[in-house]
XYZ file of C-alpha atoms in Angstrom:
562
model
C 125.432 111.768 148.468
C 121.989 111.272 149.610
C 121.353 108.120 152.178
C 119.435 105.781 149.682
C 117.899 103.854 152.644
C 116.459 107.196 154.004
C 115.439 108.488 150.509
C 113.472 105.145 150.114
C 111.763 105.358 153.754
C 110.879 109.129 152.649
C 109.094 107.913 149.355
C 107.085 105.168 151.338
C 106.057 107.998 153.805
C 105.035 110.462 151.192
C 102.711 107.879 148.972
C 101.431 105.678 151.921
C 100.174 108.526 154.160
C 99.605 110.841 151.310
C 101.114 113.857 153.526
C 101.614 116.412 150.787
C 102.435 119.155 153.373
C 105.679 118.147 154.857
C 108.325 115.389 153.983
C 110.694 113.745 156.745
C 113.226 111.308 155.532
C 115.718 109.893 158.097
C 117.660 106.926 158.307
C 116.516 104.106 160.408
C 120.179 103.487 161.898
C 120.509 105.275 164.901
C 124.141 106.057 164.553
C 123.066 107.655 161.062
C 122.899 111.517 161.095
C 120.884 112.096 157.866
C 118.087 114.394 157.774
C 115.777 115.800 155.048
C 113.024 118.212 155.941
C 110.935 118.973 152.735
C 107.465 121.034 152.285
C 104.706 120.654 149.526
C 104.762 123.377 147.110
C 101.393 123.398 145.403
C 102.267 125.797 142.873
C 105.056 123.728 141.148
C 103.496 120.545 142.698
C 107.003 119.406 144.183
C 108.566 119.325 147.263
C 111.055 122.225 148.558
C 113.930 120.801 150.690
C 113.991 123.180 154.081
C 116.719 121.496 155.616
C 119.553 118.605 154.948
C 122.158 117.007 156.584
C 123.573 114.614 153.723
C 126.174 112.782 155.978
C 125.298 109.088 156.370
C 127.295 105.902 157.344
C 124.886 103.039 155.722
C 124.330 101.952 152.183
C 120.966 100.830 150.873
C 120.102 97.580 152.087
C 116.368 97.207 150.861
C 114.728 95.689 148.131
C 112.344 98.468 147.301
C 109.580 95.859 146.757
C 107.128 97.831 148.580
C 107.607 100.786 146.591
C 106.297 98.967 143.387
C 102.776 98.228 142.304
C 101.543 96.020 140.261
C 99.808 98.733 138.065
C 103.339 100.107 137.348
C 104.791 97.048 136.646
C 101.839 96.471 134.009
C 102.349 99.696 132.594
C 105.951 99.524 131.941
C 105.816 95.816 130.322
C 102.386 96.114 128.863
C 104.109 95.404 125.159
C 106.152 92.680 126.669
C 103.067 90.996 128.062
C 101.083 91.412 124.274
C 104.141 89.636 122.614
C 105.270 87.071 125.180
C 102.075 85.890 127.172
C 103.803 82.528 128.137
C 106.895 84.550 129.930
C 107.821 82.545 132.809
C 107.850 83.817 136.515
C 111.503 83.214 137.039
C 112.355 84.982 133.826
C 110.333 88.129 134.547
C 111.496 88.178 137.498
C 115.151 88.409 136.416
C 114.169 90.892 133.990
C 112.561 93.451 136.164
C 115.047 93.029 138.799
C 118.095 93.793 136.509
C 116.531 96.555 134.792
C 115.350 98.637 138.196
C 117.181 96.642 140.826
C 113.829 95.696 142.873
C 112.227 92.231 144.152
C 109.088 91.185 142.415
C 106.628 88.584 144.263
C 104.963 86.211 142.014
C 101.881 87.625 143.179
C 102.849 90.911 141.905
C 103.778 89.297 138.632
C 100.269 87.626 138.360
C 98.410 90.949 138.963
C 100.684 93.146 136.830
C 100.056 90.751 133.826
C 96.286 90.860 134.538
C 96.279 94.369 134.721
C 98.591 94.786 131.559
C 96.091 92.665 129.490
C 92.945 94.634 130.989
C 94.983 97.906 129.292
C 95.265 95.687 126.114
C 91.868 95.027 125.692
C 91.127 98.521 126.229
C 93.652 99.497 123.755
C 92.418 97.040 121.421
C 88.962 98.555 121.372
C 90.361 101.518 120.175
C 92.806 99.794 117.315
C 90.001 97.572 115.596
C 87.845 100.827 115.588
C 90.328 102.335 113.178
C 90.166 99.242 110.574
C 87.430 101.062 108.336
C 89.870 104.454 108.308
C 92.834 102.139 107.788
C 90.962 100.281 104.437
C 89.885 103.547 103.039
C 93.727 104.959 103.682
C 95.032 101.946 101.589
C 92.302 103.096 98.623
C 93.480 106.136 98.641
C 97.078 105.696 98.586
C 97.026 102.921 96.321
C 94.223 103.132 93.839
C 92.839 100.204 92.447
C 93.594 98.253 95.677
C 90.809 95.862 96.885
C 90.417 95.942 100.861
C 87.630 94.313 102.301
C 86.421 94.388 106.116
C 83.914 91.605 107.308
C 82.229 91.882 110.552
C 80.020 89.745 112.851
C 76.531 91.632 113.810
C 75.323 90.565 116.627
C 71.338 90.681 118.598
C 72.829 93.141 120.897
C 73.575 95.558 117.835
C 77.143 95.235 118.475
C 79.738 94.567 115.523
C 82.625 92.199 116.080
C 85.791 91.640 113.734
C 85.446 88.808 111.509
C 87.772 89.113 108.214
C 90.053 91.225 106.417
C 91.401 91.279 102.992
C 94.460 93.433 101.234
C 95.390 93.086 97.578
C 97.539 95.912 96.577
C 97.095 96.899 93.304
C 100.628 97.123 92.180
C 101.573 93.517 93.582
C 98.430 92.372 91.491
C 99.570 94.190 88.405
C 102.987 92.952 88.806
C 101.998 89.328 89.222
C 100.050 89.275 86.267
C 102.707 90.728 83.774
C 105.906 89.294 85.308
C 105.375 85.919 87.349
C 104.850 82.748 86.621
C 101.058 81.193 86.267
C 101.544 79.767 89.799
C 100.464 80.666 92.996
C 100.846 79.119 96.629
C 98.425 79.252 99.333
C 99.412 78.803 102.918
C 98.127 79.822 106.569
C 99.841 80.676 109.367
C 98.501 81.332 113.330
C 98.498 84.802 114.618
C 100.295 84.889 117.882
C 98.656 88.037 119.428
C 95.949 88.429 121.744
C 93.195 87.781 119.516
C 94.172 84.870 117.743
C 92.963 83.915 114.055
C 94.726 82.676 110.651
C 96.570 84.933 108.416
C 96.290 83.366 104.974
C 98.692 84.360 102.253
C 99.148 84.029 98.389
C 102.739 83.683 97.201
C 103.940 83.559 93.767
C 107.273 83.086 92.006
C 109.044 85.639 90.218
C 111.610 85.142 87.158
C 114.660 84.625 89.422
C 112.790 82.124 91.544
C 112.210 84.377 94.162
C 108.844 84.590 96.235
C 106.347 87.093 95.128
C 103.835 87.932 97.748
C 100.637 88.880 95.994
C 97.813 89.201 98.788
C 97.183 88.417 102.335
C 94.157 88.260 104.489
C 92.389 86.841 107.561
C 90.269 84.728 104.843
C 89.898 85.087 101.036
C 90.068 82.243 98.195
C 87.108 83.692 96.704
C 88.371 87.356 96.666
C 91.946 86.698 94.906
C 89.957 84.718 92.294
C 88.423 87.745 91.087
C 91.351 89.831 91.959
C 93.944 87.954 89.939
C 91.334 87.114 87.160
C 91.633 83.350 87.712
C 88.388 82.729 86.397
C 87.771 79.212 86.332
C 91.481 78.540 86.706
C 92.279 77.132 83.218
C 95.678 77.548 82.461
C 96.939 78.188 86.277
C 98.256 76.300 89.019
C 98.021 76.096 92.585
C 100.007 74.518 95.388
C 98.996 74.013 98.892
C 99.128 71.622 101.845
C 96.613 68.840 102.624
C 94.019 71.055 104.360
C 90.549 69.381 103.531
C 88.530 72.703 103.269
C 91.131 74.256 101.101
C 91.056 71.282 98.805
C 87.324 71.576 98.496
C 87.242 75.160 98.388
C 89.472 74.976 95.437
C 87.808 72.321 93.618
C 84.207 73.949 93.881
C 85.841 77.577 92.955
C 88.614 76.700 90.530
C 87.218 73.280 88.901
C 89.806 73.621 85.879
C 93.003 74.924 88.040
C 95.834 72.376 88.671
C 95.837 71.956 92.281
C 99.374 70.288 93.687
C 99.691 69.092 96.999
C 102.956 70.012 99.002
C 104.853 66.593 98.862
C 106.514 67.671 102.164
C 103.378 67.325 103.949
C 102.654 64.012 102.440
C 106.133 62.645 103.157
C 105.840 63.651 106.919
C 102.298 62.022 107.111
C 103.664 58.924 105.373
C 106.465 58.818 107.560
C 104.123 58.498 110.751
C 102.392 55.759 109.397
C 105.272 53.858 107.823
C 108.763 54.250 109.348
C 111.769 53.728 107.499
C 114.260 55.164 105.059
C 113.043 52.852 101.852
C 109.610 54.337 102.312
C 110.620 57.805 102.019
C 112.876 57.287 99.289
C 110.594 55.385 96.914
C 108.095 58.061 97.664
C 110.415 60.910 96.439
C 111.470 58.878 93.486
C 107.827 58.684 92.303
C 107.493 62.134 93.212
C 109.804 63.569 90.667
C 109.432 61.140 88.266
C 108.585 63.180 85.041
C 106.893 60.328 83.061
C 104.502 58.144 83.944
C 106.700 54.815 83.166
C 109.377 55.894 85.912
C 106.397 56.709 88.547
C 104.794 53.246 87.830
C 108.009 51.635 88.076
C 108.587 53.177 91.693
C 105.183 52.623 93.117
C 105.346 49.218 91.611
C 108.379 48.925 93.805
C 106.696 50.393 96.903
C 103.801 47.875 96.268
C 106.211 44.756 96.385
C 107.484 46.318 99.726
C 104.291 46.888 101.372
C 101.037 47.307 99.805
C 99.237 49.352 102.597
C 101.727 52.296 101.816
C 101.219 51.979 97.987
C 97.336 52.387 98.613
C 97.993 55.020 100.917
C 99.667 57.227 98.324
C 97.194 56.063 95.742
C 94.356 57.611 98.003
C 96.573 60.758 98.088
C 95.740 61.490 94.098
C 99.294 61.021 92.745
C 98.174 63.613 90.071
C 98.542 66.244 92.648
C 101.992 65.434 93.985
C 103.987 63.837 91.172
C 105.648 65.541 88.524
C 104.783 62.639 85.912
C 101.277 64.131 86.262
C 101.562 67.745 86.141
C 100.737 69.771 83.309
C 103.492 71.811 80.941
C 103.595 75.468 80.098
C 103.829 76.960 84.117
C 107.851 77.001 83.937
C 107.564 75.589 87.470
C 108.556 71.800 88.744
C 107.940 72.436 92.217
C 106.688 69.622 94.772
C 106.853 71.421 97.733
C 105.181 74.676 98.824
C 108.482 76.619 99.835
C 107.422 79.892 98.945
C 104.611 80.201 100.913
C 106.514 78.701 104.178
C 109.397 81.033 103.374
C 107.209 84.016 103.606
C 105.645 82.718 106.832
C 109.087 82.839 108.265
C 109.587 86.531 107.133
C 106.355 87.703 108.946
C 107.233 85.734 111.915
C 107.456 88.572 114.608
C 104.712 90.786 112.799
C 101.823 87.827 113.635
C 102.646 88.895 117.171
C 101.000 92.254 116.895
C 97.799 93.614 116.685
C 96.039 93.775 113.361
C 96.331 96.810 111.939
C 100.058 96.974 112.989
C 100.887 93.423 111.511
C 98.823 94.797 108.008
C 101.154 97.582 107.995
C 104.352 95.934 108.471
C 103.430 93.426 106.006
C 102.562 96.479 103.673
C 106.029 98.408 104.570
C 108.002 95.007 103.776
C 106.648 94.587 100.401
C 107.098 98.231 99.545
C 110.388 98.005 100.354
C 111.235 94.836 98.724
C 109.739 95.813 95.507
C 112.051 98.783 95.702
C 114.984 96.731 96.439
C 114.134 94.081 93.944
C 113.677 96.478 90.964
C 116.957 98.607 92.019
C 119.027 95.064 92.026
C 117.283 93.829 88.540
C 118.802 96.869 86.970
C 121.801 95.821 86.983
C 121.898 92.265 85.517
C 121.162 93.159 81.922
C 119.117 91.639 79.412
C 119.995 87.920 80.348
C 118.856 85.144 82.638
C 119.163 85.530 86.448
C 121.711 84.259 88.477
C 119.750 81.545 90.344
C 118.378 79.904 87.024
C 121.867 80.165 85.462
C 122.882 78.176 88.571
C 120.390 75.501 88.088
C 121.114 75.267 84.401
C 125.215 74.835 84.917
C 124.237 72.190 87.640
C 122.392 70.500 84.604
C 125.266 70.896 82.479
C 127.623 68.751 84.650
C 125.617 65.380 83.822
C 125.599 65.897 80.189
C 128.503 64.105 79.451
C 127.103 60.649 80.344
C 124.486 60.913 76.869
C 125.476 60.547 73.557
C 123.654 62.457 70.696
C 122.432 61.352 67.377
C 121.056 64.258 65.037
C 117.844 63.665 62.990
C 117.253 66.744 61.455
C 118.007 70.482 62.078
C 116.308 70.700 64.981
C 115.534 66.844 66.056
C 117.613 64.612 68.123
C 118.021 61.488 69.651
C 119.991 61.635 73.030
C 120.999 58.221 74.368
C 122.454 57.284 77.674
C 123.602 53.804 79.202
C 120.127 52.282 79.771
C 117.647 55.261 78.331
C 117.006 57.257 75.245
C 114.923 60.372 74.485
C 113.706 62.266 71.670
C 114.731 66.207 71.778
C 112.866 68.697 69.454
C 114.209 72.247 69.607
C 111.541 73.927 67.323
C 108.767 72.640 69.972
C 111.113 73.163 72.997
C 109.971 69.535 74.095
C 111.720 66.418 75.559
C 110.138 63.249 75.702
C 111.191 63.071 79.397
C 109.060 66.116 80.046
C 111.303 67.859 82.009
C 112.048 70.860 79.571
C 108.215 71.192 79.326
C 107.691 71.696 83.146
C 110.673 73.744 84.211
C 111.227 75.968 81.195
C 115.037 75.880 81.957
C 115.644 72.908 80.116
C 116.902 69.031 80.990
C 120.313 67.161 80.801
C 118.910 65.895 77.149
C 118.280 69.119 75.792
C 121.167 70.731 76.975
C 123.508 68.092 75.688
C 122.014 68.510 72.085
C 122.267 72.017 72.547
C 126.283 71.695 73.351
C 126.619 69.446 70.493
C 125.235 72.169 67.996
C 127.793 74.559 69.863
C 125.138 76.794 70.876
C 124.225 79.414 73.735
C 122.178 77.162 76.428
C 121.008 80.224 77.966
C 119.542 81.222 74.513
C 116.810 77.821 75.052
C 115.839 79.149 78.417
C 111.992 80.392 78.570
C 111.800 84.140 78.369
C 109.931 84.329 81.522
C 113.361 84.021 83.148
C 114.605 86.922 81.234
C 115.694 90.427 82.892
C 112.555 92.272 80.878
C 109.850 89.838 82.611
C 111.645 90.468 85.836
C 111.461 94.000 85.579
C 107.430 93.898 84.588
C 106.854 92.238 88.103
C 108.252 94.912 90.066
C 107.779 98.214 87.697
C 104.938 98.905 89.782
C 105.696 100.800 93.512
C 103.500 100.855 96.670
C 102.404 104.093 97.550
C 103.412 105.366 101.343
C 100.531 106.072 103.760
C 99.798 108.741 106.284
C 99.897 108.474 109.773
C 96.545 107.491 111.612
C 95.366 110.966 112.486
C 95.305 111.726 108.781
C 93.397 108.580 107.660
C 89.976 109.549 106.195
C 86.474 109.538 108.042
C 84.298 106.992 107.226
C 80.370 106.462 108.260
C 80.760 103.063 109.290
C 80.032 101.459 112.664
C 83.705 100.780 114.044
C 83.894 96.915 114.838
C 85.111 95.377 118.241
C 87.618 93.142 118.576
C 86.464 89.763 118.039
C 85.244 87.461 120.755
C 87.738 84.975 122.283
C 87.146 81.553 122.254
C 87.958 79.892 125.482
C 88.930 76.279 124.490
C 88.032 73.804 127.447
C 90.690 72.145 129.527
C 94.118 73.421 130.826
C 95.950 75.629 128.131
C 98.998 74.058 126.466
C 102.132 76.031 127.143
C 104.617 73.963 125.130
C 104.684 73.862 121.333
C 103.481 70.603 119.736
C 106.334 69.646 117.854
C 106.025 67.586 114.484
C 105.743 63.779 115.419
C 108.459 63.231 112.579
C 111.114 65.330 114.298
C 113.506 63.751 116.556
C 112.509 60.149 115.747
C 116.086 58.760 116.814
C 115.235 60.062 120.192
C 111.933 58.449 120.676
C 112.657 55.446 119.122
C 115.602 54.907 121.743
C 112.621 55.697 124.252
C 111.136 52.198 124.921
C 108.408 51.363 126.913
C 109.039 49.793 130.219
C 109.815 46.059 129.666
C 110.501 43.162 132.132
C 112.713 40.708 131.386
C 112.649 37.490 133.233
C 116.225 35.868 134.599
C 115.483 32.546 136.331
C 113.772 33.770 140.052
C 115.534 37.581 139.475
C 113.321 40.035 137.779
C 114.872 43.124 135.942
C 112.974 46.507 135.384
C 114.337 48.402 132.389
C 113.492 52.474 132.067
C 111.898 54.266 129.221
C 115.639 55.085 128.153
C 116.914 51.569 128.184
C 118.807 51.760 131.079
C 118.608 49.366 134.249
C 117.186 51.185 137.190
C 116.598 48.594 139.997
C 117.079 44.980 140.362
C 114.089 43.186 142.314
C 114.437 39.568 143.860
C 111.493 37.913 145.184
C 111.854 35.281 147.556
C 109.246 32.857 148.036
C 109.237 31.799 152.080
C 106.316 29.104 152.522
C 103.364 31.305 153.261
C 104.553 34.683 152.608
C 106.666 36.638 149.583
C 109.516 39.429 150.440
C 110.398 41.576 147.924
C 114.505 42.803 148.151
C 115.378 45.679 146.364
C 119.241 45.753 145.446
């Protein structure tokens, strides 16, 4: 076994002095007899050992830090620096030490990170230069798909990447034929070197699952053309409260029903008016299906706090209350959960460069469409498990209602304090929930059970397996590797210019102000309580830290800390 300490010194001798003719390695300890003589062989580009005394007495006790350069570290950890740009120094040093058994100083870490980012910049130039080729490959492999790339033309003749849009033909056709007429719009920030916003359009399939349609780094006007929304008549869109998005939807889709995510409104309401009573009244008004119930809830809020009532009125109740939603969409959602769910799925993909990210999204959807289609083939011609569970939950409350028949398909359903009219021929109930969700309400289910009929036969056909299979009958075609992508005559774009914001960059994630309210409420501002001549200082946590006693002695005042 060779002396590790001596071998380390030998490598240092080789690389530092650049002596490629001969190499001498020996242990620095005088008592150790380890010796190694080697000569450089130019034909094989290696050393040949001429003589060796392998016996040694000492184990390795050096850190090998001088053998490692920042360039070597940067080459080995380029991807880690790309995905985790805020990796701490201590954590990085521990990682390198555990993997290679070497010591990395703070200076080496900083230089290695800078070197790695320079390598990434050079790689990104080649990466973004392939965007036109990638767009042509998507069009070739999936005919009918819409892929668009936008660049910024600069006065110096350079083109910088600006926007990218992808809508695969299979997903577009599947949404048109087998999904409900509602789409969710949401955006998420990319976590890679080039910071942009990824916008996604997500629909809802027959089994109440998400159905991603298109993704882009811009796009509202493009998705209108691809999905054939025209001016938006007969469709609904749900999004957050982004002012630019609200204005764009109003201009481009004047006849569409634009819903706002009630969860965002609730969080903003909680910031202004703390208290469970405000939130309870809001959700009561939000989930009211008729205007009478909505006005009762809002009147209750007006009595509690007129300013909170006016705040919700300014948010336009037609965009967040079920009482004003239009029927026929078979979706009574008040939250944009379908878009948020998709953002969680693509969380890791958002850290990669743009083509890698887009490819991961495409492969995820290709795999998802196949699995959904395969799973749906075993369900038969019936409603789906998720819809059946919702219907069964509604059935549990029908015992509280009394049914009075008025005709063969017309009924009056009376509860303890309410009464509603149900019409089976028109599939309507005066509570409006049946018209909104397409699955039924407790009143219509009570009448169906009264007639001893199958409840599932009254569920809208959009929740059937036939409609579901239409959404997933189109497949996404695989693509080739980058070397086989078709060539184009377009000028390759450069990576987008980075925006350096003023001030010191933030290192911690900005948490939602509505979270951990219990902990923030317990933190009180520094208060002072006077108890006679003794003054007690209270910390932010509400605990006594010290007692300060002020003693007045004629012309001087002394402070004693207890």
